[in-house]
Tab-separated table of C-alpha atoms in Angstrom:
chain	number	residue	atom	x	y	z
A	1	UNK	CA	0.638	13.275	-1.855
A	2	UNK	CA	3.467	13.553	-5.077
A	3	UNK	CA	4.032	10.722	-7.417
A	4	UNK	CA	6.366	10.773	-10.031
A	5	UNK	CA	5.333	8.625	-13.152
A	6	UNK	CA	8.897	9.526	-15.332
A	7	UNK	CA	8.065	6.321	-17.995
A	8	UNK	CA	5.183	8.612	-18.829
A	9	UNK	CA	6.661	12.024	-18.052
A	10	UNK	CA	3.319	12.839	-15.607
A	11	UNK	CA	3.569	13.413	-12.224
A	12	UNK	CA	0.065	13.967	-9.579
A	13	UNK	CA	0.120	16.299	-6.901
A	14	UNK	CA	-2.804	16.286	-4.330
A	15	UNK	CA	-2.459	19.391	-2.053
A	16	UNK	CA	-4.822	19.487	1.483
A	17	UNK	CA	-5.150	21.998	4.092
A	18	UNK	CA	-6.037	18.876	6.407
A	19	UNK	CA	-4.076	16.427	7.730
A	20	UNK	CA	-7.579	14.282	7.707
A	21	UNK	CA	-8.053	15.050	4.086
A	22	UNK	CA	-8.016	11.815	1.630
A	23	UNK	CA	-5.440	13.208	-0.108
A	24	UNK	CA	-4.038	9.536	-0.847
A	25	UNK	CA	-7.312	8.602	-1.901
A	26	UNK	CA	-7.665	11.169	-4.446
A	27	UNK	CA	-4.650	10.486	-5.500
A	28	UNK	CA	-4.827	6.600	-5.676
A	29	UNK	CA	-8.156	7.799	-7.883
A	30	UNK	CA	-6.068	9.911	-10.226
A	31	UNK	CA	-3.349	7.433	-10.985
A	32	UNK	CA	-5.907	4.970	-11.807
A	33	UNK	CA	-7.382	7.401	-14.583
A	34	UNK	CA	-3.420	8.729	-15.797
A	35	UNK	CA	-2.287	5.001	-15.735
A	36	UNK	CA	-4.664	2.429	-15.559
A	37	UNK	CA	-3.011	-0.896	-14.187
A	38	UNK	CA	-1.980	-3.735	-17.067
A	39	UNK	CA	-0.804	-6.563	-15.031
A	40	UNK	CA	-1.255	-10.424	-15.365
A	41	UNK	CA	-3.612	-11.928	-12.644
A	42	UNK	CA	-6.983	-11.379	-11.612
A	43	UNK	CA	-8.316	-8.753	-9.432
A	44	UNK	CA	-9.237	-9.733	-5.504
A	45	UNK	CA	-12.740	-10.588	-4.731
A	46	UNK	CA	-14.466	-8.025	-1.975
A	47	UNK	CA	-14.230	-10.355	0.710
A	48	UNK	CA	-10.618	-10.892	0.332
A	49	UNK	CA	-10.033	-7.245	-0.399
A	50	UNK	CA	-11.582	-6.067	2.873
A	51	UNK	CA	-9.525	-8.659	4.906
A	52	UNK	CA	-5.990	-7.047	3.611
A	53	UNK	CA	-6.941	-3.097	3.436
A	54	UNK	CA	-5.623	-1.395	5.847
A	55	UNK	CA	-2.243	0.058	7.376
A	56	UNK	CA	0.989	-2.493	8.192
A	57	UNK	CA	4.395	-1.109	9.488
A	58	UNK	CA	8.321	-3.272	9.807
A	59	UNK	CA	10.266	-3.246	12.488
A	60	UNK	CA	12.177	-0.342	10.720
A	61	UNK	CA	9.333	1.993	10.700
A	62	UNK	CA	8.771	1.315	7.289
A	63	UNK	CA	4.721	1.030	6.478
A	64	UNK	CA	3.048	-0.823	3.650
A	65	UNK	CA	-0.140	0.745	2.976
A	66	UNK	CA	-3.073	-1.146	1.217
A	67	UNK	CA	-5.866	0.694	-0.375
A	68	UNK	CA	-9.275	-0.513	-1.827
A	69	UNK	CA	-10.544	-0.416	-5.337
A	70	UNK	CA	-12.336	2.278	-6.595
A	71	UNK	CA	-14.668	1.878	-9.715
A	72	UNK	CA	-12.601	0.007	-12.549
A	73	UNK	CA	-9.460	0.614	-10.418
A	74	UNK	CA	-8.184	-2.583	-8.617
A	75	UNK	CA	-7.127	-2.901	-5.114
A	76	UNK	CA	-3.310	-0.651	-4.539
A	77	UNK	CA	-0.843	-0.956	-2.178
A	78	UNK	CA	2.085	1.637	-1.179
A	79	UNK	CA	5.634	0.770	0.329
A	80	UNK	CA	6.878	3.986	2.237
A	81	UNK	CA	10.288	2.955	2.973
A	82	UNK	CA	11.770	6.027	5.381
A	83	UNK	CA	7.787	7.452	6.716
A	84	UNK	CA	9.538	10.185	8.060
A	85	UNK	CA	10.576	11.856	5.641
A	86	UNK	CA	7.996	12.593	2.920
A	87	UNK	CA	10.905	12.665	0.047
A	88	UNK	CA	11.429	9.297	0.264
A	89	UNK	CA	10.928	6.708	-2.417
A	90	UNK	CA	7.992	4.726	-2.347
A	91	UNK	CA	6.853	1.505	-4.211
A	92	UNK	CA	3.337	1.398	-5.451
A	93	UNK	CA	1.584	-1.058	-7.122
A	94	UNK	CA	-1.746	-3.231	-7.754
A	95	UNK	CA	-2.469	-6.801	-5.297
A	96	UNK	CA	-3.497	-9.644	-7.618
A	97	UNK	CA	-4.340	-12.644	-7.337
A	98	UNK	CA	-2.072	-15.131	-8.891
A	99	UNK	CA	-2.801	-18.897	-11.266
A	100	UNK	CA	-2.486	-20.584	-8.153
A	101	UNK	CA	-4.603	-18.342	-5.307
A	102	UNK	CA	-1.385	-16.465	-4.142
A	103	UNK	CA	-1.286	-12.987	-3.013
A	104	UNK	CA	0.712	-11.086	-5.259
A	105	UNK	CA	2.204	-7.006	-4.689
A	106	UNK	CA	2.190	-6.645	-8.551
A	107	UNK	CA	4.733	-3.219	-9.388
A	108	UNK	CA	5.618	-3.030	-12.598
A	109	UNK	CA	8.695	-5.428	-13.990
A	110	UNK	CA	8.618	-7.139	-9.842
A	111	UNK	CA	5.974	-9.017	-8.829
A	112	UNK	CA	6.587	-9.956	-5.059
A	113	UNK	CA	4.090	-12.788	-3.800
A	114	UNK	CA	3.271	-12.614	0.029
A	115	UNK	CA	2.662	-15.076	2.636
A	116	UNK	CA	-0.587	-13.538	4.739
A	117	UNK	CA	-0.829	-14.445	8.238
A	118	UNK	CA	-4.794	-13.709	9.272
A	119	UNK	CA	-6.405	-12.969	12.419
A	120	UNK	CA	-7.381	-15.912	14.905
A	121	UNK	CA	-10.983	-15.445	14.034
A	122	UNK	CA	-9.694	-14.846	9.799
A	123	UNK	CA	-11.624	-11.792	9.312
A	124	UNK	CA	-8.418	-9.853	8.624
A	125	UNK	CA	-5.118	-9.810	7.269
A	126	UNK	CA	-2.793	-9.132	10.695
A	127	UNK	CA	0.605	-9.312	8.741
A	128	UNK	CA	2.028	-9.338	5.095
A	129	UNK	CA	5.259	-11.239	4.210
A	130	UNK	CA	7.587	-10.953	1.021
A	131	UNK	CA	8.686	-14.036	-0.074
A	132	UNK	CA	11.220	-13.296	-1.516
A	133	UNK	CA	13.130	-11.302	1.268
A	134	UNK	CA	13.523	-10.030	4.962
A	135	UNK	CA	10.517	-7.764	5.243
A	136	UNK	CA	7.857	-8.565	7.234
A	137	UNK	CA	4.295	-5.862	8.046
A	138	UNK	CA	2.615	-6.176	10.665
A	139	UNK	CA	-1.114	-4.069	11.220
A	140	UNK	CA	-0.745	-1.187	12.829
A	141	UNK	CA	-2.702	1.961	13.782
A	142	UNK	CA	-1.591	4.494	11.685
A	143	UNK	CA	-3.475	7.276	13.396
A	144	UNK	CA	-1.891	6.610	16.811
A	145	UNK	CA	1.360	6.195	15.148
A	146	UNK	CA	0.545	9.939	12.920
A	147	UNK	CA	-0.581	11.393	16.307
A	148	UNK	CA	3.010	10.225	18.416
A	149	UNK	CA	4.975	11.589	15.578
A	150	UNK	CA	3.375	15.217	15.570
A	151	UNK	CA	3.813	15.162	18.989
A	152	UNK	CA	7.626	14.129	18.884
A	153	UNK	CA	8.064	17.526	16.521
């Protein structure tokens, strides 16, 4: 895992011998301590926060990845908008909630708030919406998907 922070001339590199390793975990750890999130809204209660973890992909292969707080760090969320190749630029940013309940993918200077679609039985967050444009994540297995692609190379 590389991120690039160039408003505060840091950067954190997380190297594993593992595919299996956390590596974005220890990573989403370490940006939390090198740049702990200032944005308006409140953080998302654990129940809420346990229904919208997880892994979501577009019909472009692009995969929206949400990850749960840690410690004083809030709940995260990372756009990878070409998977394949691990160059590409990513989004990151914090999930807030807004003044009126909303979901909100908070990055920095463009907050995006989401319509959530839940599960039949609403224990879980089965797609993620930006309002504001075209893209639409579904839930998806992400290990299946990892496996498929290692076998395709």
């Amino acid at each position: 895992d590389y991120r690039r922070y160039p408003e505060s001339d840091s950067c954190i590199v997380v190297l594993a011998n593992s595919d299996s390793a956390p590596a974005s975990m220890v990573a989403n750890v370490l940006e939390g301590i090198l740049l702990p999130p200032q944005v308006p809204g409140e953080d998302l209660d654990k129940e809420t926060e346990a229904k919208i973890v997880g892994e979501y992909k577009d019909a472009r292969e692009r995969m929206l990845i949400v990850f749960a707080g840690e410690g004083e760090m809030p709940t995260r969320y990372m756009i990878y908008w070409e998977p394949t190749n691990p160059s590409a630029p990513l989004s990151r940013g914090t999930v807030r909630l807004g003044e009126d309940g909303e979901i909100i993918l908070y990055q920095p200077g463009s907050p995006d708030v989401v319509d959530i679609a839940y599960s039949k039985d609403k224990s879980k967050v089965d797609a993620i919406q930006l309002l504001d444009g075209e893209l639409k994540f579904e839930r998806f297995d992400i290990k299946a998907w990892s496996r498929n692609q290692r076998k395709r190379n």
